mmCIF file of C-alpha atoms and ligand atoms in Angstrom:
data_model
loop_
_atom_site.group_PDB
_atom_site.id
_atom_site.type_symbol
_atom_site.label_atom_id
_atom_site.label_comp_id
_atom_site.label_asym_id
_atom_site.label_seq_id
_atom_site.Cartn_x
_atom_site.Cartn_y
_atom_site.Cartn_z
ATOM 1 C CA MET A 128 -5.472 17.201 -2.125
ATOM 2 C CA ARG A 129 -8.033 15.334 1.044
ATOM 3 C CA ARG A 130 -11.619 15.657 0.553
ATOM 4 C CA LYS A 131 -13.525 17.197 3.790
ATOM 5 C CA PHE A 132 -15.345 14.117 5.620
ATOM 6 C CA VAL A 133 -18.247 15.236 7.786
ATOM 7 C CA ALA A 134 -19.391 12.566 9.901
ATOM 8 C CA GLY A 135 -22.712 12.978 12.030
ATOM 9 C CA ASN A 136 -22.796 10.632 15.855
ATOM 10 C CA TRP A 137 -25.560 10.816 17.318
ATOM 11 C CA LYS A 138 -24.604 8.401 20.538
ATOM 12 C CA MET A 139 -27.460 7.175 22.252
ATOM 13 C CA ASN A 140 -29.983 9.025 20.300
ATOM 14 C CA GLY A 141 -32.057 8.345 17.501
ATOM 15 C CA THR A 142 -35.405 6.108 17.028
ATOM 16 C CA ARG A 143 -37.130 5.359 13.944
ATOM 17 C CA ALA A 144 -38.792 8.489 14.695
ATOM 18 C CA GLN A 145 -35.907 10.281 12.952
ATOM 19 C CA LEU A 146 -35.170 8.689 9.778
ATOM 20 C CA ALA A 147 -37.266 11.580 8.603
ATOM 21 C CA GLU A 148 -33.682 13.329 9.800
ATOM 22 C CA VAL A 149 -31.935 10.655 8.061
ATOM 23 C CA ARG A 150 -33.263 10.798 4.490
ATOM 24 C CA ALA A 151 -33.192 14.716 4.948
ATOM 25 C CA ILE A 152 -29.631 14.864 5.791
ATOM 26 C CA ALA A 153 -28.515 12.373 2.982
ATOM 27 C CA GLU A 154 -30.489 14.516 0.104
ATOM 28 C CA ALA A 155 -29.241 17.063 0.980
ATOM 29 C CA ALA A 156 -25.948 15.638 1.335
ATOM 30 C CA ALA A 157 -26.286 14.301 -2.178
ATOM 31 C CA LYS A 158 -26.313 17.559 -3.643
ATOM 32 C CA LEU A 159 -22.992 18.480 -2.376
ATOM 33 C CA PRO A 160 -20.527 16.061 -4.368
ATOM 34 C CA GLN A 161 -17.398 17.276 -3.513
ATOM 35 C CA ILE A 162 -17.325 15.926 0.226
ATOM 36 C CA ASP A 163 -18.042 12.981 2.199
ATOM 37 C CA ALA A 164 -21.309 12.781 4.426
ATOM 38 C CA ALA A 165 -21.771 10.240 6.964
ATOM 39 C CA LEU A 166 -23.836 9.524 10.044
ATOM 40 C CA CYS A 167 -22.819 7.388 12.957
ATOM 41 C CA VAL A 168 -26.111 6.313 14.070
ATOM 42 C CA PRO A 169 -26.986 3.814 17.487
ATOM 43 C CA PHE A 170 -26.487 -0.396 16.626
ATOM 44 C CA THR A 171 -30.538 -0.925 16.307
ATOM 45 C CA LEU A 172 -31.051 1.890 13.183
ATOM 46 C CA ILE A 173 -28.424 0.573 11.190
ATOM 47 C CA ALA A 174 -30.602 -1.594 8.980
ATOM 48 C CA SER A 175 -33.301 1.250 8.910
ATOM 49 C CA ALA A 176 -31.142 4.100 8.154
ATOM 50 C CA ALA A 177 -28.611 2.635 5.872
ATOM 51 C CA ASP A 178 -32.894 2.155 4.112
ATOM 52 C CA ALA A 179 -32.920 5.566 4.301
ATOM 53 C CA ALA A 180 -29.640 6.724 3.902
ATOM 54 C CA GLY A 181 -29.529 5.711 -0.221
ATOM 55 C CA ALA A 182 -26.152 6.467 -0.978
ATOM 56 C CA MET A 183 -24.879 8.324 1.581
ATOM 57 C CA PRO A 184 -22.917 5.833 4.645
ATOM 58 C CA ILE A 185 -24.306 5.107 7.562
ATOM 59 C CA GLY A 186 -21.531 4.459 10.305
ATOM 60 C CA ALA A 187 -21.606 2.107 14.407
ATOM 61 C CA GLN A 188 -20.626 3.831 17.085
ATOM 62 C CA ASP A 189 -18.610 0.756 17.892
ATOM 63 C CA VAL A 190 -17.093 -2.718 16.822
ATOM 64 C CA HIS A 191 -15.904 -5.950 19.063
ATOM 65 C CA GLU A 192 -12.526 -7.383 18.135
ATOM 66 C CA ALA A 193 -13.693 -10.680 18.065
ATOM 67 C CA GLU A 194 -15.705 -11.898 14.972
ATOM 68 C CA LYS A 195 -17.568 -13.702 17.205
ATOM 69 C CA GLY A 196 -18.940 -15.745 20.594
ATOM 70 C CA ALA A 197 -19.230 -15.147 24.131
ATOM 71 C CA HIS A 198 -19.652 -11.360 23.728
ATOM 72 C CA THR A 199 -22.520 -11.136 25.406
ATOM 73 C CA GLY A 200 -24.597 -7.534 24.842
ATOM 74 C CA CYS A 201 -21.829 -6.854 21.859
ATOM 75 C CA VAL A 202 -21.429 -7.099 17.719
ATOM 76 C CA SER A 203 -19.082 -7.935 15.666
ATOM 77 C CA ALA A 204 -17.245 -5.856 11.937
ATOM 78 C CA ALA A 205 -19.238 -9.266 9.957
ATOM 79 C CA MET A 206 -22.725 -8.148 11.792
ATOM 80 C CA LEU A 207 -22.066 -4.251 11.008
ATOM 81 C CA VAL A 208 -21.815 -5.433 7.499
ATOM 82 C CA GLU A 209 -24.459 -6.980 6.667
ATOM 83 C CA ALA A 210 -26.741 -4.519 8.538
ATOM 84 C CA GLY A 211 -26.161 -1.761 6.384
ATOM 85 C CA ALA A 212 -22.706 -0.174 7.629
ATOM 86 C CA LYS A 213 -20.081 1.140 5.744
ATOM 87 C CA LEU A 214 -18.421 2.050 8.813
ATOM 88 C CA ALA A 215 -17.236 2.485 12.449
ATOM 89 C CA ILE A 216 -16.204 4.393 15.161
ATOM 90 C CA VAL A 217 -13.693 3.205 17.736
ATOM 91 C CA GLY A 218 -12.390 4.805 20.367
ATOM 92 C CA HIS A 219 -14.401 7.668 21.229
ATOM 93 C CA SER A 220 -13.446 9.400 24.442
ATOM 94 C CA GLU A 221 -17.788 8.867 26.098
ATOM 95 C CA ARG A 222 -16.045 4.808 25.169
ATOM 96 C CA ARG A 223 -12.429 4.991 26.812
ATOM 97 C CA ALA A 224 -14.165 6.783 29.537
ATOM 98 C CA ASP A 225 -17.010 4.594 30.175
ATOM 99 C CA GLN A 226 -16.455 1.699 28.724
ATOM 100 C CA ASN A 227 -12.333 1.691 29.694
ATOM 101 C CA GLU A 228 -11.201 1.534 26.473
ATOM 102 C CA THR A 229 -7.134 0.907 26.637
ATOM 103 C CA GLY A 230 -6.059 1.955 23.108
ATOM 104 C CA HIS A 231 -4.703 -1.934 22.631
ATOM 105 C CA ALA A 232 -8.459 -2.830 22.352
ATOM 106 C CA ILE A 233 -8.897 0.062 20.093
ATOM 107 C CA TRP A 234 -6.088 -0.851 17.515
ATOM 108 C CA ALA A 235 -8.485 -4.763 17.948
ATOM 109 C CA LYS A 236 -11.387 -2.841 16.832
ATOM 110 C CA ALA A 237 -9.983 -0.688 14.472
ATOM 111 C CA ALA A 238 -8.301 -3.755 13.053
ATOM 112 C CA ALA A 239 -11.499 -6.128 13.309
ATOM 113 C CA ALA A 240 -13.328 -3.638 11.179
ATOM 114 C CA HIS A 241 -10.859 -3.295 8.429
ATOM 115 C CA LYS A 242 -10.757 -6.810 8.023
ATOM 116 C CA GLN A 243 -14.393 -6.742 7.233
ATOM 117 C CA GLY A 244 -14.172 -3.729 4.365
ATOM 118 C CA LEU A 245 -15.706 -1.108 7.150
ATOM 119 C CA GLY A 246 -14.471 2.244 7.006
ATOM 120 C CA VAL A 247 -12.404 3.589 10.729
ATOM 121 C CA ILE A 248 -13.075 6.733 12.039
ATOM 122 C CA LEU A 249 -10.114 6.306 15.100
ATOM 123 C CA CYS A 250 -11.140 9.244 17.704
ATOM 124 C CA VAL A 251 -7.930 11.144 20.047
ATOM 125 C CA GLY A 252 -7.849 13.871 22.316
ATOM 126 C CA GLU A 253 -6.715 14.715 25.722
ATOM 127 C CA THR A 254 -9.332 16.345 28.755
ATOM 128 C CA GLU A 255 -8.643 19.631 30.441
ATOM 129 C CA SER A 256 -5.823 18.718 32.801
ATOM 130 C CA GLU A 257 -3.770 17.238 29.907
ATOM 131 C CA ARG A 258 -4.025 20.664 28.206
ATOM 132 C CA ASP A 259 -3.874 22.409 31.349
ATOM 133 C CA ALA A 260 -0.488 20.937 31.555
ATOM 134 C CA CYS A 261 0.738 21.205 28.377
ATOM 135 C CA ARG A 262 0.460 17.815 27.919
ATOM 136 C CA ALA A 263 -1.717 17.394 25.427
ATOM 137 C CA GLU A 264 0.572 17.192 22.040
ATOM 138 C CA ARG A 265 2.107 14.223 24.422
ATOM 139 C CA VAL A 266 -1.348 12.457 25.095
ATOM 140 C CA VAL A 267 -2.843 12.359 21.692
ATOM 141 C CA GLN A 268 -0.210 11.435 19.849
ATOM 142 C CA ALA A 269 0.117 8.439 22.435
ATOM 143 C CA GLN A 270 -2.984 7.156 21.813
ATOM 144 C CA ILE A 271 -2.216 7.110 17.783
ATOM 145 C CA GLU A 272 0.800 4.953 19.013
ATOM 146 C CA GLU A 273 -0.618 2.708 20.649
ATOM 147 C CA SER A 274 -4.135 2.388 18.425
ATOM 148 C CA LEU A 275 -3.113 3.483 15.024
ATOM 149 C CA PRO A 276 -2.953 -0.261 12.867
ATOM 150 C CA GLU A 277 0.386 -0.885 11.193
ATOM 151 C CA ASP A 278 -1.224 -0.870 7.785
ATOM 152 C CA ALA A 279 -3.357 2.184 8.258
ATOM 153 C CA ASP A 280 -3.759 4.441 5.180
ATOM 154 C CA GLY A 281 -6.343 6.866 3.721
ATOM 155 C CA SER A 282 -8.141 4.829 1.927
ATOM 156 C CA TRP A 283 -9.973 3.638 4.731
ATOM 157 C CA LEU A 284 -8.437 5.280 7.756
ATOM 158 C CA THR A 285 -10.006 8.578 9.343
ATOM 159 C CA LEU A 286 -8.707 10.280 12.597
ATOM 160 C CA ALA A 287 -10.765 12.603 14.964
ATOM 161 C CA TYR A 288 -8.868 14.942 16.946
ATOM 162 C CA GLU A 289 -11.870 15.609 20.054
ATOM 163 C CA PRO A 290 -10.627 17.134 22.874
ATOM 164 C CA ARG A 291 -13.097 16.062 25.816
ATOM 165 C CA TRP A 292 -13.524 19.439 27.612
ATOM 166 C CA ALA A 293 -14.559 20.349 24.016
ATOM 167 C CA ILE A 294 -17.205 17.412 23.593
ATOM 168 C CA GLY A 295 -20.737 18.683 24.497
ATOM 169 C CA THR A 296 -19.858 21.702 25.934
ATOM 170 C CA GLY A 297 -19.957 24.704 23.543
ATOM 171 C CA ARG A 298 -16.375 25.669 23.991
ATOM 172 C CA THR A 299 -13.478 25.132 21.448
ATOM 173 C CA PRO A 300 -10.238 25.352 21.015
ATOM 174 C CA THR A 301 -8.664 28.172 19.716
ATOM 175 C CA PRO A 302 -8.178 27.720 15.344
ATOM 176 C CA GLU A 303 -4.507 27.972 16.680
ATOM 177 C CA GLU A 304 -4.618 25.402 19.043
ATOM 178 C CA ILE A 305 -6.459 23.556 16.772
ATOM 179 C CA GLU A 306 -4.099 24.036 13.790
ATOM 180 C CA ALA A 307 -0.995 23.046 16.772
ATOM 181 C CA ILE A 308 -2.614 19.625 17.334
ATOM 182 C CA HIS A 309 -3.781 18.708 14.284
ATOM 183 C CA ALA A 310 -0.364 19.654 12.768
ATOM 184 C CA ALA A 311 1.505 17.347 15.292
ATOM 185 C CA ILE A 312 -1.134 14.629 13.837
ATOM 186 C CA ARG A 313 0.690 14.618 10.932
ATOM 187 C CA ARG A 314 3.932 14.344 12.769
ATOM 188 C CA LYS A 315 2.919 11.365 14.104
ATOM 189 C CA LEU A 316 1.388 9.584 11.569
ATOM 190 C CA THR A 317 3.781 10.431 9.382
ATOM 191 C CA ASP A 318 6.866 8.774 11.917
ATOM 192 C CA LEU A 319 4.268 5.653 12.232
ATOM 193 C CA ILE A 320 3.523 5.168 9.171
ATOM 194 C CA GLY A 321 5.434 7.224 5.870
ATOM 195 C CA ASP A 322 4.214 8.602 3.267
ATOM 196 C CA ARG A 323 0.660 7.137 3.517
ATOM 197 C CA ALA A 324 0.117 9.351 6.490
ATOM 198 C CA ASP A 325 -0.278 12.503 3.622
ATOM 199 C CA GLY A 326 -3.510 10.613 2.488
ATOM 200 C CA VAL A 327 -5.556 10.682 6.049
ATOM 201 C CA ARG A 328 -8.202 12.897 6.912
ATOM 202 C CA ILE A 329 -7.883 14.347 10.353
ATOM 203 C CA LEU A 330 -11.559 16.006 11.390
ATOM 204 C CA TYR A 331 -11.971 17.438 14.358
ATOM 205 C CA GLY A 332 -15.049 17.289 17.259
ATOM 206 C CA GLY A 333 -16.377 18.384 19.588
ATOM 207 C CA SER A 334 -18.569 21.659 19.711
ATOM 208 C CA LEU A 335 -18.348 21.747 16.484
ATOM 209 C CA ASN A 336 -21.278 23.707 14.952
ATOM 210 C CA GLY A 337 -23.108 25.979 11.958
ATOM 211 C CA ALA A 338 -21.987 28.976 13.451
ATOM 212 C CA ASN A 339 -17.972 28.104 13.978
ATOM 213 C CA ALA A 340 -17.851 25.150 11.026
ATOM 214 C CA ALA A 341 -16.422 27.385 8.499
ATOM 215 C CA ALA A 342 -14.033 28.781 10.774
ATOM 216 C CA ILE A 343 -12.881 25.665 11.747
ATOM 217 C CA LEU A 344 -12.741 23.525 9.101
ATOM 218 C CA ALA A 345 -10.356 26.404 7.282
ATOM 219 C CA VAL A 346 -7.457 25.254 9.326
ATOM 220 C CA GLU A 347 -4.696 23.801 7.963
ATOM 221 C CA ASN A 348 -4.986 19.838 8.512
ATOM 222 C CA VAL A 349 -8.352 20.151 9.504
ATOM 223 C CA ASP A 350 -10.345 17.795 6.906
ATOM 224 C CA GLY A 351 -13.242 18.034 8.312
ATOM 225 C CA GLY A 352 -15.111 17.151 11.154
ATOM 226 C CA LEU A 353 -16.957 14.421 13.604
ATOM 227 C CA ILE A 354 -20.233 16.134 14.787
ATOM 228 C CA GLY A 355 -22.530 15.051 17.622
ATOM 229 C CA GLY A 356 -25.205 17.588 18.813
ATOM 230 C CA ALA A 357 -24.967 19.456 15.788
ATOM 231 C CA SER A 358 -25.596 16.080 13.389
ATOM 232 C CA LEU A 359 -29.406 15.089 14.859
ATOM 233 C CA THR A 360 -31.604 17.321 12.842
ATOM 234 C CA ALA A 361 -31.048 18.104 9.341
ATOM 235 C CA GLU A 362 -31.118 22.220 10.709
ATOM 236 C CA LYS A 363 -28.623 21.565 12.471
ATOM 237 C CA PHE A 364 -26.361 19.634 10.659
ATOM 238 C CA VAL A 365 -26.607 20.599 7.135
ATOM 239 C CA PRO A 366 -25.252 24.048 7.078
ATOM 240 C CA ILE A 367 -21.909 22.240 8.738
ATOM 241 C CA LEU A 368 -21.929 19.927 5.582
ATOM 242 C CA GLU A 369 -22.673 23.146 3.623
ATOM 243 C CA ALA A 370 -19.640 24.958 5.285
ATOM 244 C CA ALA A 371 -17.631 22.020 4.213
ATOM 245 C CA ALA A 372 -18.213 21.786 0.782
ATOM 246 C CA ALA A 373 -17.751 25.288 0.760
ATOM 247 C CA SER A 374 -14.311 25.176 2.193
ATOM 248 C CA SER A 375 -13.422 22.508 -0.514
ATOM 249 C CA ARG A 376 -13.566 25.105 -3.519
HETATM 250 P P1 LIG B 453 -20.660 17.041 20.283
HETATM 251 O O1 LIG B 453 -19.822 16.101 20.619
HETATM 252 O O2 LIG B 453 -20.265 18.171 18.809
HETATM 253 O O3 LIG B 453 -21.506 17.568 20.736
HETATM 254 O O4 LIG B 453 -19.707 18.420 21.349
HETATM 255 C C1 LIG B 453 -18.668 15.590 19.410
HETATM 256 C C2 LIG B 453 -18.333 14.315 19.342
HETATM 257 O O5 LIG B 453 -18.363 13.495 20.569
HETATM 258 O O6 LIG B 453 -17.978 13.605 18.638
#
């Protein structure tokens, strides 16, 4: 049985003024022991958010693959650990698009984060034109093949399926479409890592909110959510945590 996992991705949002939201979200999460919750915040907020969040893990939204060196503007996994991070997102579609991140780079980032003891949320997802061309499953399976570390297992790795056309748009796939692609992801994981695939959680991300969370989190092989816009305030995020807890009963 995989515990539901709901992670917020604050993207390039959040300064110390938002630490009250971190505190309120962490307090609500503490009352829902049947699920795992986390917030991935900008690098600059990790240390203060980790102080504010108590037992709720704080994560980063990226990590560099090297341990140290001449990489201006980048942050290593060891630096994240020192700042108080417990996990890192890798391969988010905004970074694949804006920073031209390749599957190999994402593989290296995931491995580097794991080496330092960080949990990893590895994101995959198709564009709208790929879905329209009925290539969504193939695209996502290829992304997993390129970027999944060989020693992946559910103790440290989580997959997040995020169709790019659903991110920040208010549009989501139907529950049937989500079920089909999450099953395809599970099959690909089993091909690559065998029985260990059973323990890997697969999150859905893309316009998940308090209104659609119960329906989406009830879909087979949806083990939680990765939430952008609706994770920025306790008012919007806590109902998603509660829906995850309700679907865990
Ligand atoms: P959204 O973003 O919830 O704002 O659609 C999800 C994500 O990009 O992780």
